[in-house]
mmCIF file of C-alpha atoms in Angstrom:
data_model
loop_
_atom_site.group_PDB
_atom_site.id
_atom_site.type_symbol
_atom_site.label_atom_id
_atom_site.label_comp_id
_atom_site.label_asym_id
_atom_site.label_seq_id
_atom_site.Cartn_x
_atom_site.Cartn_y
_atom_site.Cartn_z
ATOM 1 C CA MET A 14 121.542 19.849 -41.115
ATOM 2 C CA ALA A 15 119.826 17.268 -38.930
ATOM 3 C CA SER A 16 116.319 16.551 -39.577
ATOM 4 C CA ALA A 17 113.291 17.711 -37.690
ATOM 5 C CA GLY A 18 112.890 15.913 -34.408
ATOM 6 C CA GLN A 19 116.520 14.806 -34.268
ATOM 7 C CA ALA A 20 118.449 16.415 -31.704
ATOM 8 C CA THR A 21 122.321 15.852 -32.395
ATOM 9 C CA GLY A 22 123.584 16.792 -28.831
ATOM 10 C CA GLU A 23 123.250 14.706 -25.576
ATOM 11 C CA ARG A 24 119.542 15.637 -24.705
ATOM 12 C CA LYS A 25 116.683 17.612 -26.227
ATOM 13 C CA LEU A 26 116.993 21.094 -25.063
ATOM 14 C CA LYS A 27 114.098 23.861 -24.006
ATOM 15 C CA ILE A 28 115.931 27.170 -24.882
ATOM 16 C CA LEU A 29 114.679 30.459 -24.250
ATOM 17 C CA MET A 30 116.027 33.395 -26.625
ATOM 18 C CA MET A 31 115.456 36.850 -25.966
ATOM 19 C CA LEU A 32 115.750 40.066 -28.196
ATOM 20 C CA LEU A 33 114.035 43.267 -28.794
ATOM 21 C CA TYR A 34 112.586 42.856 -32.276
ATOM 22 C CA TYR A 35 111.811 39.697 -33.910
ATOM 23 C CA HIS A 36 110.420 38.530 -37.436
ATOM 24 C CA PRO A 37 109.008 40.573 -39.284
ATOM 25 C CA HIS A 38 111.290 42.968 -38.355
ATOM 26 C CA SER A 39 114.394 42.380 -40.500
ATOM 27 C CA THR A 40 118.033 43.397 -39.452
ATOM 28 C CA GLY A 41 121.006 41.366 -39.104
ATOM 29 C CA LEU A 42 120.215 40.735 -35.570
ATOM 30 C CA THR A 43 116.797 39.548 -35.899
ATOM 31 C CA ASN A 44 117.674 37.488 -39.115
ATOM 32 C CA TYR A 45 120.740 35.983 -37.085
ATOM 33 C CA VAL A 46 118.254 35.034 -34.187
ATOM 34 C CA ARG A 47 115.880 33.701 -36.503
ATOM 35 C CA MET A 48 118.085 31.543 -38.322
ATOM 36 C CA LEU A 49 119.635 29.998 -35.124
ATOM 37 C CA ALA A 50 116.156 29.421 -33.449
ATOM 38 C CA GLU A 51 114.666 27.724 -36.754
ATOM 39 C CA ALA A 52 117.643 25.746 -36.936
ATOM 40 C CA LEU A 53 117.593 24.517 -33.618
ATOM 41 C CA VAL A 54 114.340 23.553 -33.820
ATOM 42 C CA GLN A 55 115.035 21.495 -36.698
ATOM 43 C CA ARG A 56 117.884 19.532 -34.762
ATOM 44 C CA GLY A 57 115.317 18.714 -32.450
ATOM 45 C CA HIS A 58 115.253 21.352 -29.401
ATOM 46 C CA GLU A 59 112.289 23.402 -28.240
ATOM 47 C CA VAL A 60 113.008 27.084 -28.923
ATOM 48 C CA THR A 61 110.927 29.992 -27.408
ATOM 49 C CA VAL A 62 111.564 33.484 -28.571
ATOM 50 C CA VAL A 63 110.607 36.473 -26.126
ATOM 51 C CA ALA A 64 110.464 39.946 -28.166
ATOM 52 C CA SER A 65 108.442 43.230 -28.295
ATOM 53 C CA GLN A 66 105.031 43.650 -30.002
ATOM 54 C CA HIS A 67 106.980 46.341 -31.970
ATOM 55 C CA SER A 68 104.111 46.720 -34.190
ATOM 56 C CA LYS A 69 100.452 46.712 -33.565
ATOM 57 C CA SER A 70 99.830 44.626 -36.432
ATOM 58 C CA LEU A 71 101.444 41.717 -34.929
ATOM 59 C CA PRO A 72 99.807 39.444 -32.484
ATOM 60 C CA ARG A 73 100.483 39.985 -28.753
ATOM 61 C CA GLY A 74 101.293 36.906 -26.653
ATOM 62 C CA GLU A 75 102.004 33.595 -28.269
ATOM 63 C CA SER A 76 102.252 32.428 -31.755
ATOM 64 C CA MET A 77 104.180 29.631 -33.570
ATOM 65 C CA LEU A 78 106.427 30.555 -36.444
ATOM 66 C CA ASN A 79 108.247 27.811 -38.596
ATOM 67 C CA GLY A 80 108.216 25.639 -35.298
ATOM 68 C CA VAL A 81 109.796 28.148 -33.103
ATOM 69 C CA ARG A 82 107.185 29.608 -30.119
ATOM 70 C CA VAL A 83 107.299 33.300 -30.634
ATOM 71 C CA VAL A 84 106.125 35.441 -27.379
ATOM 72 C CA ARG A 85 105.370 38.967 -27.635
ATOM 73 C CA LEU A 86 104.870 41.362 -25.083
ATOM 74 C CA TRP A 87 103.127 44.731 -24.919
ATOM 75 C CA ALA A 88 105.344 47.709 -25.632
ATOM 76 C CA PRO A 89 103.290 50.739 -25.153
ATOM 77 C CA LEU A 90 105.983 53.267 -24.937
ATOM 78 C CA ARG A 91 109.004 54.028 -27.487
ATOM 79 C CA ILE A 92 112.207 54.942 -26.318
ATOM 80 C CA SER A 93 114.826 55.777 -29.075
ATOM 81 C CA ARG A 94 115.168 52.086 -30.412
ATOM 82 C CA GLY A 95 113.720 50.466 -27.609
ATOM 83 C CA PHE A 96 110.661 49.975 -25.786
ATOM 84 C CA ILE A 97 108.796 50.109 -22.250
ATOM 85 C CA MET A 98 107.214 46.717 -21.616
ATOM 86 C CA PRO A 99 105.072 47.015 -18.516
ATOM 87 C CA THR A 100 104.573 43.054 -18.090
ATOM 88 C CA TYR A 101 108.057 42.137 -18.880
ATOM 89 C CA PRO A 102 109.310 41.169 -15.581
ATOM 90 C CA TRP A 103 106.730 38.538 -14.373
ATOM 91 C CA GLN A 104 106.145 37.280 -17.933
ATOM 92 C CA VAL A 105 109.976 36.592 -18.497
ATOM 93 C CA TYR A 106 110.479 35.171 -15.176
ATOM 94 C CA ARG A 107 107.694 32.775 -15.876
ATOM 95 C CA LEU A 108 109.148 31.629 -19.443
ATOM 96 C CA ILE A 109 112.560 31.277 -17.648
ATOM 97 C CA ARG A 110 111.185 28.753 -15.284
ATOM 98 C CA GLN A 111 110.194 26.882 -18.274
ATOM 99 C CA HIS A 112 113.535 26.497 -19.869
ATOM 100 C CA ASP A 113 116.962 24.604 -19.564
ATOM 101 C CA ILE A 114 119.096 27.569 -21.037
ATOM 102 C CA VAL A 115 118.609 31.395 -21.475
ATOM 103 C CA ASN A 116 120.159 33.162 -24.644
ATOM 104 C CA ILE A 117 119.858 36.540 -24.502
ATOM 105 C CA HIS A 118 120.750 38.829 -27.578
ATOM 106 C CA ILE A 119 122.515 42.437 -26.609
ATOM 107 C CA PRO A 120 122.384 45.390 -26.588
ATOM 108 C CA MET A 121 118.940 45.423 -24.618
ATOM 109 C CA LEU A 122 117.954 47.819 -21.946
ATOM 110 C CA GLU A 123 116.589 44.694 -20.067
ATOM 111 C CA THR A 124 120.035 42.907 -19.752
ATOM 112 C CA ALA A 125 120.577 43.528 -15.885
ATOM 113 C CA LEU A 126 116.818 42.520 -15.287
ATOM 114 C CA VAL A 127 117.167 39.463 -16.931
ATOM 115 C CA ALA A 128 120.403 38.375 -15.626
ATOM 116 C CA TRP A 129 118.880 39.029 -12.032
ATOM 117 C CA LEU A 130 115.896 36.755 -13.128
ATOM 118 C CA THR A 131 117.905 33.930 -14.228
ATOM 119 C CA GLY A 132 119.860 33.802 -11.061
ATOM 120 C CA LEU A 133 116.792 33.831 -9.395
ATOM 121 C CA ALA A 134 115.403 30.820 -11.418
ATOM 122 C CA GLY A 135 118.581 28.886 -11.114
ATOM 123 C CA VAL A 136 119.088 28.901 -15.050
ATOM 124 C CA LYS A 137 122.097 29.876 -16.635
ATOM 125 C CA LEU A 138 122.370 32.920 -18.836
ATOM 126 C CA ILE A 139 124.268 33.419 -22.352
ATOM 127 C CA ALA A 140 124.457 36.532 -24.152
ATOM 128 C CA THR A 141 125.269 37.072 -27.724
ATOM 129 C CA HIS A 142 126.647 40.273 -28.469
ATOM 130 C CA HIS A 143 125.680 41.982 -31.814
ATOM 131 C CA GLY A 144 127.751 45.126 -31.602
ATOM 132 C CA ASP A 145 128.364 48.025 -29.208
ATOM 133 C CA LEU A 146 125.498 50.718 -28.937
ATOM 134 C CA ILE A 147 126.461 53.437 -30.924
ATOM 135 C CA LEU A 148 123.496 56.037 -31.257
ATOM 136 C CA PRO A 149 123.525 59.467 -33.215
ATOM 137 C CA ALA A 150 124.758 62.575 -31.431
ATOM 138 C CA GLY A 151 122.450 64.174 -28.891
ATOM 139 C CA ARG A 152 122.433 64.537 -25.406
ATOM 140 C CA PHE A 153 119.223 62.186 -24.946
ATOM 141 C CA ASN A 154 121.101 59.536 -26.595
ATOM 142 C CA ARG A 155 124.085 59.943 -24.749
ATOM 143 C CA PHE A 156 122.197 59.214 -21.688
ATOM 144 C CA ILE A 157 120.758 56.240 -23.184
ATOM 145 C CA THR A 158 123.989 55.058 -24.133
ATOM 146 C CA ARG A 159 125.357 55.249 -20.478
ATOM 147 C CA VAL A 160 122.452 53.680 -19.027
ATOM 148 C CA MET A 161 122.184 50.624 -21.412
ATOM 149 C CA PHE A 162 126.071 50.097 -20.733
ATOM 150 C CA ALA A 163 125.748 50.420 -16.802
ATOM 151 C CA MET A 164 122.889 47.547 -17.405
ATOM 152 C CA TYR A 165 125.525 45.411 -19.465
ATOM 153 C CA ARG A 166 128.000 45.733 -17.220
ATOM 154 C CA GLN A 167 125.780 44.043 -14.045
ATOM 155 C CA MET A 168 124.747 41.211 -16.765
ATOM 156 C CA ALA A 169 128.079 40.684 -17.751
ATOM 157 C CA GLN A 170 129.261 40.094 -14.645
ATOM 158 C CA ARG A 171 126.759 37.358 -14.009
ATOM 159 C CA VAL A 172 126.335 35.612 -17.165
ATOM 160 C CA ALA A 173 127.965 32.211 -17.867
ATOM 161 C CA CYS A 174 129.284 33.019 -21.643
ATOM 162 C CA LEU A 175 129.487 36.177 -24.111
ATOM 163 C CA VAL A 176 129.276 35.051 -27.292
ATOM 164 C CA GLY A 177 131.272 37.293 -29.736
ATOM 165 C CA TYR A 178 131.195 37.214 -33.617
ATOM 166 C CA SER A 179 135.137 37.309 -33.907
ATOM 167 C CA ASP A 180 138.343 38.039 -32.048
ATOM 168 C CA ASP A 181 139.044 41.108 -33.688
ATOM 169 C CA TYR A 182 135.979 42.703 -32.577
ATOM 170 C CA ALA A 183 136.181 41.270 -29.061
ATOM 171 C CA ASP A 184 139.468 42.736 -28.653
ATOM 172 C CA ASN A 185 138.422 46.083 -29.629
ATOM 173 C CA SER A 186 134.819 46.137 -28.205
ATOM 174 C CA TYR A 187 134.157 48.906 -25.480
ATOM 175 C CA TYR A 188 131.386 46.143 -24.016
ATOM 176 C CA LEU A 189 133.732 43.018 -24.611
ATOM 177 C CA ARG A 190 137.166 43.732 -23.794
ATOM 178 C CA PRO A 191 136.573 44.085 -19.914
ATOM 179 C CA PHE A 192 134.802 40.713 -19.532
ATOM 180 C CA ARG A 193 137.296 39.089 -22.607
ATOM 181 C CA ASP A 194 138.064 36.070 -20.516
ATOM 182 C CA LYS A 195 133.910 35.161 -20.621
ATOM 183 C CA VAL A 196 133.901 35.757 -24.591
ATOM 184 C CA ARG A 197 133.491 32.831 -26.845
ATOM 185 C CA ILE A 198 134.011 33.373 -30.625
ATOM 186 C CA ILE A 199 131.025 31.984 -33.097
ATOM 187 C CA TYR A 200 130.733 33.261 -36.395
ATOM 188 C CA PRO A 201 127.167 34.195 -37.284
ATOM 189 C CA PRO A 202 124.669 31.617 -39.093
ATOM 190 C CA LEU A 203 124.834 32.244 -42.549
ATOM 191 C CA HIS A 204 122.629 30.950 -45.327
ATOM 192 C CA ILE A 205 121.248 32.401 -48.734
ATOM 193 C CA PRO A 206 120.173 30.576 -51.622
ATOM 194 C CA LEU A 207 121.722 30.181 -54.870
ATOM 195 C CA PRO A 208 120.949 33.438 -57.245
ATOM 196 C CA ASP A 209 118.639 32.545 -60.282
ATOM 197 C CA PRO A 210 121.416 33.910 -63.251
ATOM 198 C CA ALA A 211 118.338 34.852 -65.569
ATOM 199 C CA LYS A 212 116.489 37.178 -62.718
ATOM 200 C CA ALA A 213 119.894 38.627 -61.684
ATOM 201 C CA LYS A 214 120.392 39.501 -65.540
ATOM 202 C CA GLN A 215 117.027 41.257 -65.831
ATOM 203 C CA LEU A 216 117.551 43.082 -62.577
ATOM 204 C CA ARG A 217 120.828 44.206 -64.039
ATOM 205 C CA ALA A 218 119.530 45.466 -67.184
ATOM 206 C CA ALA A 219 117.020 47.532 -65.498
ATOM 207 C CA TRP A 220 119.502 49.167 -63.184
ATOM 208 C CA GLN A 221 122.532 49.699 -65.335
ATOM 209 C CA ARG A 222 122.903 52.782 -67.469
ATOM 210 C CA GLN A 223 124.799 52.518 -70.439
ATOM 211 C CA GLY A 224 126.838 49.823 -69.667
ATOM 212 C CA GLY A 225 128.292 51.249 -66.375
ATOM 213 C CA PRO A 226 128.871 49.125 -63.319
ATOM 214 C CA VAL A 227 126.272 48.539 -60.727
ATOM 215 C CA ILE A 228 127.283 48.977 -57.145
ATOM 216 C CA GLY A 229 125.149 47.734 -54.411
ATOM 217 C CA PHE A 230 124.659 48.500 -50.786
ATOM 218 C CA SER A 231 122.713 46.327 -48.411
ATOM 219 C CA GLY A 232 121.478 47.732 -44.985
ATOM 220 C CA ARG A 233 119.568 50.438 -43.507
ATOM 221 C CA PHE A 234 120.106 54.047 -44.217
ATOM 222 C CA VAL A 235 121.455 54.950 -40.825
ATOM 223 C CA GLN A 236 124.170 56.838 -39.585
ATOM 224 C CA GLU A 237 126.647 53.949 -38.147
ATOM 225 C CA LYS A 238 126.259 52.418 -42.193
ATOM 226 C CA ARG A 239 127.447 55.293 -43.626
ATOM 227 C CA PRO A 240 125.487 55.392 -46.744
ATOM 228 C CA ASP A 241 126.439 58.977 -47.734
ATOM 229 C CA LEU A 242 129.960 57.932 -48.248
ATOM 230 C CA ILE A 243 129.339 55.435 -50.935
ATOM 231 C CA ILE A 244 127.423 58.510 -52.726
ATOM 232 C CA ARG A 245 130.003 61.114 -52.018
ATOM 233 C CA ALA A 246 132.491 58.198 -53.486
ATOM 234 C CA LEU A 247 130.584 58.697 -56.765
ATOM 235 C CA GLU A 248 133.026 61.799 -57.412
ATOM 236 C CA VAL A 249 136.112 59.321 -57.558
ATOM 237 C CA ILE A 250 134.081 56.599 -59.460
ATOM 238 C CA ASN A 251 132.592 58.799 -61.813
ATOM 239 C CA LYS A 252 136.299 59.542 -63.192
ATOM 240 C CA ARG A 253 136.380 56.362 -64.490
ATOM 241 C CA HIS A 254 132.945 55.149 -64.963
ATOM 242 C CA PRO A 255 130.698 58.271 -65.296
ATOM 243 C CA HIS A 256 127.439 55.881 -65.731
ATOM 244 C CA ALA A 257 127.886 53.931 -62.452
ATOM 245 C CA ARG A 258 124.688 53.353 -60.334
ATOM 246 C CA ILE A 259 123.996 52.551 -56.727
ATOM 247 C CA VAL A 260 121.464 50.363 -55.788
ATOM 248 C CA PHE A 261 120.318 50.645 -52.398
ATOM 249 C CA ALA A 262 118.511 47.265 -50.567
ATOM 250 C CA GLY A 263 117.186 48.332 -47.054
ATOM 251 C CA GLU A 264 115.179 50.517 -45.336
ATOM 252 C CA TYR A 265 116.019 54.117 -45.560
ATOM 253 C CA ASP A 266 113.606 56.496 -43.730
ATOM 254 C CA ILE A 267 113.905 55.160 -40.341
ATOM 255 C CA PRO A 268 111.715 57.091 -37.735
ATOM 256 C CA TYR A 269 114.248 57.064 -35.049
ATOM 257 C CA GLU A 270 117.443 57.947 -36.897
ATOM 258 C CA GLY A 271 116.764 61.108 -39.398
ATOM 259 C CA THR A 272 119.661 60.064 -41.241
ATOM 260 C CA TRP A 273 117.925 60.164 -44.388
ATOM 261 C CA GLN A 274 116.501 63.577 -44.059
ATOM 262 C CA ARG A 275 119.747 65.090 -43.089
ATOM 263 C CA HIS A 276 120.924 63.516 -46.496
ATOM 264 C CA GLU A 277 118.012 64.535 -48.779
ATOM 265 C CA ALA A 278 120.315 67.229 -50.660
ATOM 266 C CA LEU A 279 122.996 64.779 -51.298
ATOM 267 C CA VAL A 280 120.559 62.074 -52.654
ATOM 268 C CA SER A 281 118.572 64.717 -54.662
ATOM 269 C CA LYS A 282 122.145 66.008 -56.116
ATOM 270 C CA ASN A 283 123.127 62.382 -57.271
ATOM 271 C CA ARG A 284 119.271 60.731 -57.811
ATOM 272 C CA SER A 285 120.140 59.890 -61.513
ATOM 273 C CA GLN A 286 122.685 57.388 -60.245
ATOM 274 C CA LEU A 287 120.967 56.334 -57.155
ATOM 275 C CA VAL A 288 118.188 53.432 -57.081
ATOM 276 C CA PHE A 289 116.341 52.867 -53.792
ATOM 277 C CA LEU A 290 114.589 49.174 -53.512
ATOM 278 C CA GLY A 291 113.634 49.226 -49.846
ATOM 279 C CA LEU A 292 113.530 46.333 -47.729
ATOM 280 C CA LEU A 293 114.105 42.815 -49.504
ATOM 281 C CA ARG A 294 112.356 40.307 -47.368
ATOM 282 C CA ASP A 295 112.642 37.370 -49.437
ATOM 283 C CA PRO A 296 116.063 35.354 -49.384
ATOM 284 C CA GLN A 297 115.875 34.592 -53.174
ATOM 285 C CA GLU A 298 115.243 38.336 -53.936
ATOM 286 C CA LEU A 299 118.237 39.293 -51.970
ATOM 287 C CA ALA A 300 120.339 36.679 -53.479
ATOM 288 C CA ASN A 301 119.292 37.957 -56.821
ATOM 289 C CA PHE A 302 120.370 41.398 -56.028
ATOM 290 C CA TYR A 303 123.727 40.534 -54.933
ATOM 291 C CA ALA A 304 124.394 38.489 -57.824
ATOM 292 C CA ALA A 305 123.240 41.447 -60.150
ATOM 293 C CA CYS A 306 125.829 43.927 -58.714
ATOM 294 C CA ASP A 307 129.430 44.067 -59.605
ATOM 295 C CA VAL A 308 130.698 45.042 -56.072
ATOM 296 C CA LEU A 309 128.902 45.480 -52.698
ATOM 297 C CA ALA A 310 130.043 48.738 -50.968
ATOM 298 C CA LEU A 311 129.650 48.917 -47.173
ATOM 299 C CA PRO A 312 131.342 51.953 -45.633
ATOM 300 C CA SER A 313 130.292 51.701 -42.106
ATOM 301 C CA ASP A 314 132.015 53.584 -39.458
ATOM 302 C CA SER A 315 131.024 50.720 -37.042
ATOM 303 C CA ASP A 316 129.820 47.265 -37.678
ATOM 304 C CA CYS A 317 130.609 43.874 -35.373
ATOM 305 C CA PHE A 318 130.662 41.746 -38.890
ATOM 306 C CA ALA A 319 127.917 42.906 -41.356
ATOM 307 C CA LEU A 320 126.402 39.508 -42.224
ATOM 308 C CA VAL A 321 125.411 40.759 -45.757
ATOM 309 C CA GLN A 322 128.992 41.143 -47.148
ATOM 310 C CA VAL A 323 128.907 37.255 -46.541
ATOM 311 C CA GLU A 324 125.724 36.773 -48.291
ATOM 312 C CA ALA A 325 126.990 38.652 -51.385
ATOM 313 C CA MET A 326 130.507 36.764 -51.226
ATOM 314 C CA LEU A 327 128.175 33.269 -51.410
ATOM 315 C CA CYS A 328 126.401 34.683 -54.300
ATOM 316 C CA GLY A 329 129.525 35.554 -56.398
ATOM 317 C CA THR A 330 130.071 39.367 -55.520
ATOM 318 C CA ALA A 331 133.077 40.859 -54.275
ATOM 319 C CA VAL A 332 132.818 43.548 -51.469
ATOM 320 C CA VAL A 333 134.244 46.934 -50.387
ATOM 321 C CA MET A 334 134.191 46.973 -46.711
ATOM 322 C CA THR A 335 135.934 49.555 -44.216
ATOM 323 C CA ASP A 336 138.847 48.843 -42.500
ATOM 324 C CA ILE A 337 136.938 48.654 -39.048
ATOM 325 C CA ALA A 338 137.178 46.088 -36.142
ATOM 326 C CA GLY A 339 134.954 43.222 -36.843
ATOM 327 C CA GLY A 340 133.759 44.288 -40.106
ATOM 328 C CA ARG A 341 137.000 43.726 -42.049
ATOM 329 C CA VAL A 342 136.921 40.032 -40.809
ATOM 330 C CA PRO A 343 135.381 38.480 -43.714
ATOM 331 C CA VAL A 344 137.528 40.417 -46.173
ATOM 332 C CA GLN A 345 140.300 39.242 -44.477
ATOM 333 C CA LEU A 346 139.452 35.645 -43.943
ATOM 334 C CA THR A 347 138.256 34.943 -47.665
ATOM 335 C CA GLY A 348 140.214 37.404 -49.837
ATOM 336 C CA MET A 349 136.979 38.229 -51.718
ATOM 337 C CA GLY A 350 137.115 41.843 -51.417
ATOM 338 C CA THR A 351 139.085 44.850 -50.604
ATOM 339 C CA LEU A 352 139.355 47.453 -47.575
ATOM 340 C CA ALA A 353 138.919 51.041 -47.454
ATOM 341 C CA GLN A 354 139.597 53.675 -44.911
ATOM 342 C CA PRO A 355 136.514 54.494 -42.645
ATOM 343 C CA GLY A 356 134.925 57.915 -42.990
ATOM 344 C CA ASP A 357 136.925 58.530 -46.329
ATOM 345 C CA PRO A 358 135.112 58.486 -49.810
ATOM 346 C CA VAL A 359 137.976 58.943 -51.784
ATOM 347 C CA SER A 360 139.524 55.629 -50.437
ATOM 348 C CA ILE A 361 136.181 53.982 -50.481
ATOM 349 C CA GLY A 362 135.707 55.086 -54.106
ATOM 350 C CA GLN A 363 139.203 53.882 -55.025
ATOM 351 C CA ALA A 364 138.586 50.778 -53.428
ATOM 352 C CA VAL A 365 135.559 50.008 -55.488
ATOM 353 C CA LEU A 366 137.540 51.151 -58.654
ATOM 354 C CA ASP A 367 140.293 48.406 -57.562
ATOM 355 C CA VAL A 368 137.496 45.817 -57.409
ATOM 356 C CA LEU A 369 135.912 46.691 -60.820
ATOM 357 C CA ALA A 370 139.160 46.610 -62.581
ATOM 358 C CA ASP A 371 139.943 43.185 -61.677
ATOM 359 C CA ARG A 372 136.833 41.300 -60.415
ATOM 360 C CA PRO A 373 138.601 37.617 -61.322
ATOM 361 C CA ARG A 374 141.272 38.406 -58.517
ATOM 362 C CA TYR A 375 138.696 38.849 -55.842
ATOM 363 C CA THR A 376 136.219 36.241 -56.643
ATOM 364 C CA LYS A 377 136.064 32.785 -54.810
ATOM 365 C CA PRO A 378 134.008 29.671 -54.912
ATOM 366 C CA ARG A 379 130.820 29.713 -53.099
ATOM 367 C CA ALA A 380 132.174 26.510 -51.678
ATOM 368 C CA GLU A 381 135.377 27.999 -50.417
ATOM 369 C CA ILE A 382 133.320 30.745 -48.554
ATOM 370 C CA LYS A 383 130.863 28.067 -46.971
ATOM 371 C CA LYS A 384 133.884 26.034 -45.749
ATOM 372 C CA ILE A 385 134.918 29.352 -43.837
ATOM 373 C CA PHE A 386 131.460 30.475 -42.590
ATOM 374 C CA SER A 387 130.057 26.865 -41.917
ATOM 375 C CA LEU A 388 126.320 26.880 -40.547
ATOM 376 C CA ASP A 389 126.643 23.246 -39.455
ATOM 377 C CA ARG A 390 129.852 24.396 -37.326
ATOM 378 C CA THR A 391 128.001 27.446 -35.960
ATOM 379 C CA LEU A 392 124.993 25.470 -34.907
ATOM 380 C CA GLN A 393 127.038 22.625 -33.230
ATOM 381 C CA SER A 394 129.147 25.434 -31.411
ATOM 382 C CA TYR A 395 125.962 26.675 -29.741
ATOM 383 C CA GLU A 396 124.562 23.696 -29.043
ATOM 384 C CA ASN A 397 127.318 22.424 -27.431
ATOM 385 C CA LEU A 398 127.613 25.554 -25.635
ATOM 386 C CA PHE A 399 123.923 25.442 -24.321
ATOM 387 C CA LEU A 400 124.294 21.726 -23.461
ATOM 388 C CA GLN A 401 127.211 22.569 -21.190
ATOM 389 C CA HIS A 402 125.260 25.224 -19.240
ATOM 390 C CA ALA A 403 121.810 23.899 -19.217
ATOM 391 C CA ARG A 404 120.219 23.427 -16.254
ATOM 392 C CA LYS A 405 120.207 19.622 -14.990
ATOM 393 C CA ARG A 406 117.104 17.923 -15.072
#
């Protein structure tokens, strides 16, 4: 990667990135944007991120974070996962006029408004799509889903380019497929430190029961991730490994979801085989978690990619992923894992057993995984795309 102050493209750009949540909120989407923004700053560009003040503990207005200018806007009212931000239109328009290119990360309620404002300011808009909006069942959530998609369609008709995670997901996404001619595929930015073998060994010893395998799950305890399925899969896994344990890394009591509450009985029934770590914010701590696991299981119903599975692979841990559009791509490209039928705990359990029975078969060198998912190639692709569409000065 280029050193700070060294722009690798034709010129230094002023890049505005837009999303709803930013650090310290931690999801695959926010981690993606943070890594991209900070890496572009290291390559010599000026990057501003505008997001909601999603917590009252965060500073409102401007601050600096690892070289990135962060602007958090007042967000007094929550609607499902989103917020109402009264000052958004004029604050964002002011910022758009200061920049050469705008990169919005969707789904996001403000997509149509941003598209209109960028057009008004004469600045091109590039949208990075992080997955179709899928909310829990309910009349209000169906209304939110329809409104969000309507706003997205207006934006997609005006946008210069849509960035997708993979061809597989773009071909199956109800968001991307209607605008497939505008989609450019760029693999997500991925980096995780090398695990500390001694720390990973200590973690494994703390979690392991009577020599049984350690099965990891990394992500929020939400409906679309289907954490209940890996718990239900214990009925299959226990027939061969009665002392197996599942270790969950991620938030589990999510206010807007209620998934944790719905599965309290299931968790209670299997509590002796479950460990809940909560959110791991430190990348080194996360790397050690992956390395301490025998396999990472991700039983999602929908996921455009699941960055955590590549992180696990980079730490030497194979993955069981469901055979879903986008989510299956890392396993298919690397061979470092196997696929299970979505929604089927028996298939998921058997896939876990298959990996546990022959771990060397599913283990690939870190360098091989990095070659497929190259951070430098991702950054160069974004940089080229931004330069292609940047406002002329």
